PDB file of C-alpha atoms and ligand atoms in Angstrom:
ATOM      1  CA  MET F   1     111.414 121.183 106.730  1.00  0.00           C
ATOM      2  CA  LYS F   2     114.127 119.125 108.483  1.00  0.00           C
ATOM      3  CA  ILE F   3     113.094 116.508 111.002  1.00  0.00           C
ATOM      4  CA  VAL F   4     116.024 116.559 113.915  1.00  0.00           C
ATOM      5  CA  LEU F   5     115.809 113.545 116.273  1.00  0.00           C
ATOM      6  CA  ALA F   6     117.337 113.781 119.661  1.00  0.00           C
ATOM      7  CA  SER F   7     118.361 110.608 120.393  1.00  0.00           C
ATOM      8  CA  ALA F   8     121.501 108.325 119.984  1.00  0.00           C
ATOM      9  CA  ASN F   9     119.589 105.304 120.421  1.00  0.00           C
ATOM     10  CA  LYS F  10     119.307 103.520 116.766  1.00  0.00           C
ATOM     11  CA  GLY F  11     116.260 100.906 117.703  1.00  0.00           C
ATOM     12  CA  LYS F  12     114.132 104.560 118.154  1.00  0.00           C
ATOM     13  CA  ILE F  13     116.177 105.640 115.115  1.00  0.00           C
ATOM     14  CA  LYS F  14     115.486 103.514 112.533  1.00  0.00           C
ATOM     15  CA  GLU F  15     111.854 103.622 113.709  1.00  0.00           C
ATOM     16  CA  ILE F  16     110.963 106.801 113.627  1.00  0.00           C
ATOM     17  CA  LYS F  17     113.277 107.208 109.854  1.00  0.00           C
ATOM     18  CA  ALA F  18     110.562 105.036 108.478  1.00  0.00           C
ATOM     19  CA  TYR F  19     107.993 106.467 110.297  1.00  0.00           C
ATOM     20  CA  PHE F  20     109.158 109.756 108.798  1.00  0.00           C
ATOM     21  CA  GLU F  21     109.996 107.861 104.993  1.00  0.00           C
ATOM     22  CA  GLY F  22     110.336 110.502 102.289  1.00  0.00           C
ATOM     23  CA  SER F  23     111.080 113.294 104.716  1.00  0.00           C
ATOM     24  CA  GLU F  24     114.360 114.699 105.405  1.00  0.00           C
ATOM     25  CA  VAL F  25     115.104 112.994 108.674  1.00  0.00           C
ATOM     26  CA  LEU F  26     118.675 113.617 110.715  1.00  0.00           C
ATOM     27  CA  ALA F  27     119.679 112.412 114.344  1.00  0.00           C
ATOM     28  CA  TYR F  28     120.658 115.355 116.254  1.00  0.00           C
ATOM     29  CA  SER F  29     124.613 113.326 116.644  1.00  0.00           C
ATOM     30  CA  ASP F  30     124.629 113.791 112.260  1.00  0.00           C
ATOM     31  CA  ILE F  31     125.300 117.606 112.998  1.00  0.00           C
ATOM     32  CA  LEU F  32     126.265 118.198 116.755  1.00  0.00           C
ATOM     33  CA  GLU F  33     129.378 116.609 118.705  1.00  0.00           C
ATOM     34  CA  PRO F  34     127.607 113.471 121.279  1.00  0.00           C
ATOM     35  CA  LEU F  35     126.424 115.270 124.558  1.00  0.00           C
ATOM     36  CA  GLU F  36     125.468 113.442 127.679  1.00  0.00           C
ATOM     37  CA  ILE F  37     121.925 114.913 127.994  1.00  0.00           C
ATOM     38  CA  VAL F  38     120.802 113.911 132.309  1.00  0.00           C
ATOM     39  CA  GLU F  39     117.092 112.940 131.675  1.00  0.00           C
ATOM     40  CA  ASP F  40     116.309 113.419 135.395  1.00  0.00           C
ATOM     41  CA  GLY F  41     112.192 113.921 134.427  1.00  0.00           C
ATOM     42  CA  ASP F  42     109.905 111.933 136.428  1.00  0.00           C
ATOM     43  CA  THR F  43     107.773 111.467 133.591  1.00  0.00           C
ATOM     44  CA  TYR F  44     107.927 109.921 129.799  1.00  0.00           C
ATOM     45  CA  GLN F  45     106.948 113.672 129.297  1.00  0.00           C
ATOM     46  CA  ALA F  46     109.523 115.201 131.058  1.00  0.00           C
ATOM     47  CA  ASN F  47     112.644 113.976 129.618  1.00  0.00           C
ATOM     48  CA  ALA F  48     110.951 114.293 126.179  1.00  0.00           C
ATOM     49  CA  VAL F  49     110.834 117.583 126.669  1.00  0.00           C
ATOM     50  CA  ILE F  50     114.274 117.764 128.233  1.00  0.00           C
ATOM     51  CA  LYS F  51     115.864 116.232 125.463  1.00  0.00           C
ATOM     52  CA  ALA F  52     114.141 117.837 122.962  1.00  0.00           C
ATOM     53  CA  LYS F  53     114.184 121.366 124.084  1.00  0.00           C
ATOM     54  CA  THR F  54     117.927 121.265 125.042  1.00  0.00           C
ATOM     55  CA  ILE F  55     118.641 119.824 120.807  1.00  0.00           C
ATOM     56  CA  TYR F  56     116.647 122.846 119.667  1.00  0.00           C
ATOM     57  CA  ASP F  57     118.654 124.976 122.181  1.00  0.00           C
ATOM     58  CA  LEU F  58     121.820 124.055 120.576  1.00  0.00           C
ATOM     59  CA  LEU F  59     120.384 124.017 116.996  1.00  0.00           C
ATOM     60  CA  LYS F  60     118.120 127.382 116.763  1.00  0.00           C
ATOM     61  CA  ASP F  61     121.470 129.948 115.691  1.00  0.00           C
ATOM     62  CA  LYS F  62     122.493 127.274 113.322  1.00  0.00           C
ATOM     63  CA  LEU F  63     119.778 125.910 111.186  1.00  0.00           C
ATOM     64  CA  LYS F  64     116.756 126.691 109.541  1.00  0.00           C
ATOM     65  CA  ASP F  65     112.984 125.940 109.002  1.00  0.00           C
ATOM     66  CA  PHE F  66     113.854 122.816 111.071  1.00  0.00           C
ATOM     67  CA  VAL F  67     111.676 120.760 114.110  1.00  0.00           C
ATOM     68  CA  VAL F  68     112.960 118.571 116.936  1.00  0.00           C
ATOM     69  CA  LEU F  69     111.378 115.150 117.883  1.00  0.00           C
ATOM     70  CA  ALA F  70     112.455 113.642 121.120  1.00  0.00           C
ATOM     71  CA  ASP F  71     110.866 110.264 122.479  1.00  0.00           C
ATOM     72  CA  ASP F  72     110.846 108.993 125.680  1.00  0.00           C
ATOM     73  CA  SER F  73     109.545 105.659 125.915  1.00  0.00           C
ATOM     74  CA  GLY F  74     109.851 102.608 128.469  1.00  0.00           C
ATOM     75  CA  ILE F  75     108.144  98.894 129.344  1.00  0.00           C
ATOM     76  CA  THR F  76     105.415  98.973 132.968  1.00  0.00           C
ATOM     77  CA  VAL F  77     104.929  95.673 134.278  1.00  0.00           C
ATOM     78  CA  PRO F  78     101.964  96.282 136.678  1.00  0.00           C
ATOM     79  CA  VAL F  79     102.050  92.796 138.644  1.00  0.00           C
ATOM     80  CA  LEU F  80     105.334  93.400 139.481  1.00  0.00           C
ATOM     81  CA  GLY F  81     104.904  97.070 141.167  1.00  0.00           C
ATOM     82  CA  ASN F  82     104.495  99.226 137.493  1.00  0.00           C
ATOM     83  CA  ILE F  83     108.183  98.785 137.205  1.00  0.00           C
ATOM     84  CA  PRO F  84     110.679  99.424 134.816  1.00  0.00           C
ATOM     85  CA  GLY F  85     108.415 102.486 133.626  1.00  0.00           C
ATOM     86  CA  VAL F  86     110.347 105.135 133.024  1.00  0.00           C
ATOM     87  CA  TYR F  87     113.563 104.156 134.724  1.00  0.00           C
ATOM     88  CA  SER F  88     113.351 101.664 131.827  1.00  0.00           C
ATOM     89  CA  ALA F  89     116.777 102.709 129.970  1.00  0.00           C
ATOM     90  CA  ARG F  90     118.664 102.068 133.581  1.00  0.00           C
ATOM     91  CA  TYR F  91     116.980  99.533 134.809  1.00  0.00           C
ATOM     92  CA  ALA F  92     120.311  97.553 135.271  1.00  0.00           C
ATOM     93  CA  GLY F  93     122.645  99.781 136.566  1.00  0.00           C
ATOM     94  CA  VAL F  94     123.319 103.513 134.868  1.00  0.00           C
ATOM     95  CA  GLY F  95     124.649 103.059 131.631  1.00  0.00           C
ATOM     96  CA  ALA F  96     123.077  99.511 131.408  1.00  0.00           C
ATOM     97  CA  SER F  97     122.797  98.147 127.782  1.00  0.00           C
ATOM     98  CA  ASP F  98     119.503  96.694 126.164  1.00  0.00           C
ATOM     99  CA  LYS F  99     120.292  92.866 126.813  1.00  0.00           C
ATOM    100  CA  GLU F 100     121.542  93.788 130.717  1.00  0.00           C
ATOM    101  CA  ASN F 101     118.139  95.565 130.674  1.00  0.00           C
ATOM    102  CA  LEU F 102     116.184  93.247 129.217  1.00  0.00           C
ATOM    103  CA  TYR F 103     117.567  90.159 130.943  1.00  0.00           C
ATOM    104  CA  LYS F 104     117.129  91.706 134.650  1.00  0.00           C
ATOM    105  CA  LEU F 105     113.650  91.910 133.431  1.00  0.00           C
ATOM    106  CA  ILE F 106     113.147  88.371 132.614  1.00  0.00           C
ATOM    107  CA  ASP F 107     114.863  87.011 136.026  1.00  0.00           C
ATOM    108  CA  ALA F 108     112.445  89.942 137.484  1.00  0.00           C
ATOM    109  CA  LEU F 109     109.817  87.261 136.444  1.00  0.00           C
ATOM    110  CA  LYS F 110     111.605  84.026 137.294  1.00  0.00           C
ATOM    111  CA  GLU F 111     112.106  85.088 140.813  1.00  0.00           C
ATOM    112  CA  LYS F 112     107.974  85.295 141.488  1.00  0.00           C
ATOM    113  CA  ASN F 113     107.677  82.107 139.444  1.00  0.00           C
ATOM    114  CA  ILE F 114     105.772  84.494 136.918  1.00  0.00           C
ATOM    115  CA  LYS F 115     105.488  82.605 133.628  1.00  0.00           C
ATOM    116  CA  LYS F 116     102.831  85.558 131.224  1.00  0.00           C
ATOM    117  CA  THR F 117     102.262  89.098 132.743  1.00  0.00           C
ATOM    118  CA  PRO F 118     100.123  91.783 131.059  1.00  0.00           C
ATOM    119  CA  ALA F 119     102.956  94.897 130.323  1.00  0.00           C
ATOM    120  CA  PHE F 120     103.030  97.457 128.131  1.00  0.00           C
ATOM    121  CA  TYR F 121     105.236 100.318 126.636  1.00  0.00           C
ATOM    122  CA  THR F 122     104.549 103.735 126.727  1.00  0.00           C
ATOM    123  CA  ALA F 123     106.415 107.026 124.202  1.00  0.00           C
ATOM    124  CA  ALA F 124     106.331 110.551 124.939  1.00  0.00           C
ATOM    125  CA  MET F 125     107.114 113.068 122.505  1.00  0.00           C
ATOM    126  CA  ALA F 126     107.968 116.161 122.742  1.00  0.00           C
ATOM    127  CA  ILE F 127     107.958 118.711 119.557  1.00  0.00           C
ATOM    128  CA  VAL F 128     109.956 121.562 120.594  1.00  0.00           C
ATOM    129  CA  SER F 129     110.196 124.737 117.307  1.00  0.00           C
ATOM    130  CA  ASP F 130     109.940 128.238 116.958  1.00  0.00           C
ATOM    131  CA  LYS F 131     105.822 127.782 117.146  1.00  0.00           C
ATOM    132  CA  GLY F 132     106.507 126.049 120.579  1.00  0.00           C
ATOM    133  CA  ILE F 133     106.846 122.914 123.002  1.00  0.00           C
ATOM    134  CA  PHE F 134     103.917 120.172 122.044  1.00  0.00           C
ATOM    135  CA  THR F 135     103.314 116.715 123.641  1.00  0.00           C
ATOM    136  CA  VAL F 136     101.547 113.563 123.283  1.00  0.00           C
ATOM    137  CA  HIS F 137     101.405 109.737 123.682  1.00  0.00           C
ATOM    138  CA  GLY F 138     100.919 106.826 122.513  1.00  0.00           C
ATOM    139  CA  TRP F 139     100.728 103.106 124.402  1.00  0.00           C
ATOM    140  CA  MET F 140     100.976  98.992 123.238  1.00  0.00           C
ATOM    141  CA  HIS F 141      99.634  96.753 125.200  1.00  0.00           C
ATOM    142  CA  GLY F 142     100.912  92.939 125.738  1.00  0.00           C
ATOM    143  CA  GLU F 143     101.918  90.811 127.401  1.00  0.00           C
ATOM    144  CA  VAL F 144     105.931  89.500 128.915  1.00  0.00           C
ATOM    145  CA  ILE F 145     107.084  86.009 128.620  1.00  0.00           C
ATOM    146  CA  ASP F 146     110.305  85.504 131.642  1.00  0.00           C
ATOM    147  CA  GLU F 147     111.616  84.491 128.879  1.00  0.00           C
ATOM    148  CA  ALA F 148     113.937  86.177 125.301  1.00  0.00           C
ATOM    149  CA  ARG F 149     112.366  84.974 121.622  1.00  0.00           C
ATOM    150  CA  GLY F 150     113.266  86.147 118.235  1.00  0.00           C
ATOM    151  CA  GLU F 151     116.591  88.446 117.951  1.00  0.00           C
ATOM    152  CA  GLY F 152     113.914  91.595 115.936  1.00  0.00           C
ATOM    153  CA  GLY F 153     113.409  94.838 117.402  1.00  0.00           C
ATOM    154  CA  PHE F 154     115.311  95.946 119.991  1.00  0.00           C
ATOM    155  CA  GLY F 155     115.309  96.326 123.801  1.00  0.00           C
ATOM    156  CA  TYR F 156     112.183  94.724 125.580  1.00  0.00           C
ATOM    157  CA  ASP F 157     111.174  93.383 122.692  1.00  0.00           C
ATOM    158  CA  PRO F 158     112.452  89.780 123.059  1.00  0.00           C
ATOM    159  CA  MET F 159     109.880  89.221 125.556  1.00  0.00           C
ATOM    160  CA  PHE F 160     107.259  91.467 124.654  1.00  0.00           C
ATOM    161  CA  ILE F 161     103.858  89.395 122.665  1.00  0.00           C
ATOM    162  CA  PRO F 162     101.812  92.473 121.937  1.00  0.00           C
ATOM    163  CA  GLU F 163      97.475  91.940 121.744  1.00  0.00           C
ATOM    164  CA  GLY F 164      96.389  89.619 119.150  1.00  0.00           C
ATOM    165  CA  PHE F 165      99.852  87.834 118.403  1.00  0.00           C
ATOM    166  CA  GLU F 166     101.318  84.596 120.044  1.00  0.00           C
ATOM    167  CA  GLU F 167     104.815  85.592 118.950  1.00  0.00           C
ATOM    168  CA  THR F 168     107.615  88.423 120.185  1.00  0.00           C
ATOM    169  CA  LEU F 169     108.274  91.783 118.720  1.00  0.00           C
ATOM    170  CA  GLY F 170     111.933  89.840 118.783  1.00  0.00           C
ATOM    171  CA  GLU F 171     109.978  87.140 116.067  1.00  0.00           C
ATOM    172  CA  LEU F 172     107.697  89.596 114.739  1.00  0.00           C
ATOM    173  CA  ASP F 173     108.814  91.376 110.915  1.00  0.00           C
ATOM    174  CA  LEU F 174     109.287  95.120 112.087  1.00  0.00           C
ATOM    175  CA  SER F 175     107.014  95.923 109.819  1.00  0.00           C
ATOM    176  CA  ILE F 176     103.871  94.526 111.697  1.00  0.00           C
ATOM    177  CA  LYS F 177     105.296  96.351 115.278  1.00  0.00           C
ATOM    178  CA  GLU F 178     105.566  99.798 113.164  1.00  0.00           C
ATOM    179  CA  GLN F 179     101.710  99.255 112.180  1.00  0.00           C
ATOM    180  CA  PHE F 180     100.102  99.482 115.809  1.00  0.00           C
ATOM    181  CA  SER F 181     103.243 100.656 118.456  1.00  0.00           C
ATOM    182  CA  HIS F 182     103.576 102.958 121.067  1.00  0.00           C
ATOM    183  CA  ARG F 183     105.547 104.816 118.942  1.00  0.00           C
ATOM    184  CA  THR F 184     103.584 104.861 116.043  1.00  0.00           C
ATOM    185  CA  LYS F 185     100.649 105.424 117.733  1.00  0.00           C
ATOM    186  CA  ALA F 186     102.246 108.924 118.710  1.00  0.00           C
ATOM    187  CA  LEU F 187     104.447 109.867 116.110  1.00  0.00           C
ATOM    188  CA  ARG F 188     100.531 109.649 113.884  1.00  0.00           C
ATOM    189  CA  LEU F 189      99.378 112.723 116.541  1.00  0.00           C
ATOM    190  CA  VAL F 190     103.221 114.467 115.920  1.00  0.00           C
ATOM    191  CA  GLY F 191     102.111 114.771 112.528  1.00  0.00           C
ATOM    192  CA  LEU F 192      98.816 116.998 113.728  1.00  0.00           C
ATOM    193  CA  VAL F 193     100.827 119.425 115.050  1.00  0.00           C
ATOM    194  CA  MET F 194     103.753 119.350 112.989  1.00  0.00           C
TER     195      MET F 194
HETATM  196  P1  LIG O   1     114.759 106.285 126.788  1.00  0.00           P
HETATM  197  O1  LIG O   1     115.620 106.121 125.237  1.00  0.00           O
HETATM  198  O2  LIG O   1     115.772 106.896 127.629  1.00  0.00           O
HETATM  199  O3  LIG O   1     113.555 106.812 125.961  1.00  0.00           O
HETATM  200  O4  LIG O   1     114.948 105.072 127.536  1.00  0.00           O
HETATM  201  C1  LIG O   1     113.779 104.145 126.557  1.00  0.00           C
HETATM  202  C2  LIG O   1     114.412 102.640 127.175  1.00  0.00           C
HETATM  203  O5  LIG O   1     113.463 101.810 126.764  1.00  0.00           O
HETATM  204  C3  LIG O   1     115.431 102.162 126.666  1.00  0.00           C
HETATM  205  O6  LIG O   1     115.501 100.892 127.676  1.00  0.00           O
HETATM  206  C4  LIG O   1     114.370 100.411 125.991  1.00  0.00           C
HETATM  207  O7  LIG O   1     115.595  99.388 125.246  1.00  0.00           O
HETATM  208  C5  LIG O   1     112.854 100.984 126.272  1.00  0.00           C
HETATM  209  N1  LIG O   1     111.626 100.675 124.757  1.00  0.00           N
HETATM  210  C6  LIG O   1     111.557 102.364 124.324  1.00  0.00           C
HETATM  211  N2  LIG O   1     111.253 101.383 123.619  1.00  0.00           N
HETATM  212  C7  LIG O   1     110.994 100.550 123.552  1.00  0.00           C
HETATM  213  C8  LIG O   1     110.487  99.539 122.189  1.00  0.00           C
HETATM  214  O8  LIG O   1     109.643  99.891 120.698  1.00  0.00           O
HETATM  215  N3  LIG O   1     110.647  98.444 121.975  1.00  0.00           N
HETATM  216  C9  LIG O   1     112.020  97.367 123.218  1.00  0.00           C
HETATM  217  N4  LIG O   1     112.656  98.497 124.232  1.00  0.00           N
HETATM  218  C10 LIG O   1     111.791  99.946 123.822  1.00  0.00           C
END
């Protein structure tokens, strides 16, 4: 069975392909023309369903024996009023780069003189196939700091220190993040419903 990823985010695609190593995993952009999906849901779950359903509907008459998997994710910093949360991808504005979003969150901590504070990542995954629509969630807890350290990972990883570590996800090897990330935890549940 093919797994089609309803994402254009290279960091996510890399992590999900690594998780399903040995299975046939495709990014939707390998099969379809580029398209803009409006993610206007209020929750990660709603946005994951919008993405997966849009791609499933475009492929259902073209492909056989496949599921579409979509991830919607983000980071939450409780002390800042639970921002950026579901708006993580467009925290510094629609179309903002990962770096712009990262440094905007660093600046928000600096403005309040916060060097380190608890934070968590959430991943919602939607799986759409001829069996219907399923959704699952995973979380990763830790702390964010007021600087970017390391070049690894993507997005907010250079400012995020996972629980039990001293280094950021930018400094740690990707194989470590893969052991307990929000995405990995959600993917373990995906395996149960596929
Ligand atoms: P989405 O592609 O609309 O789900 O947006 C996800 C946003 O959250 C992007 O800004 C990502 O950079 C950020 N994000 C999600 N998961 C991670 C992660 O594992 N590491 C770093 N940033 C993440």
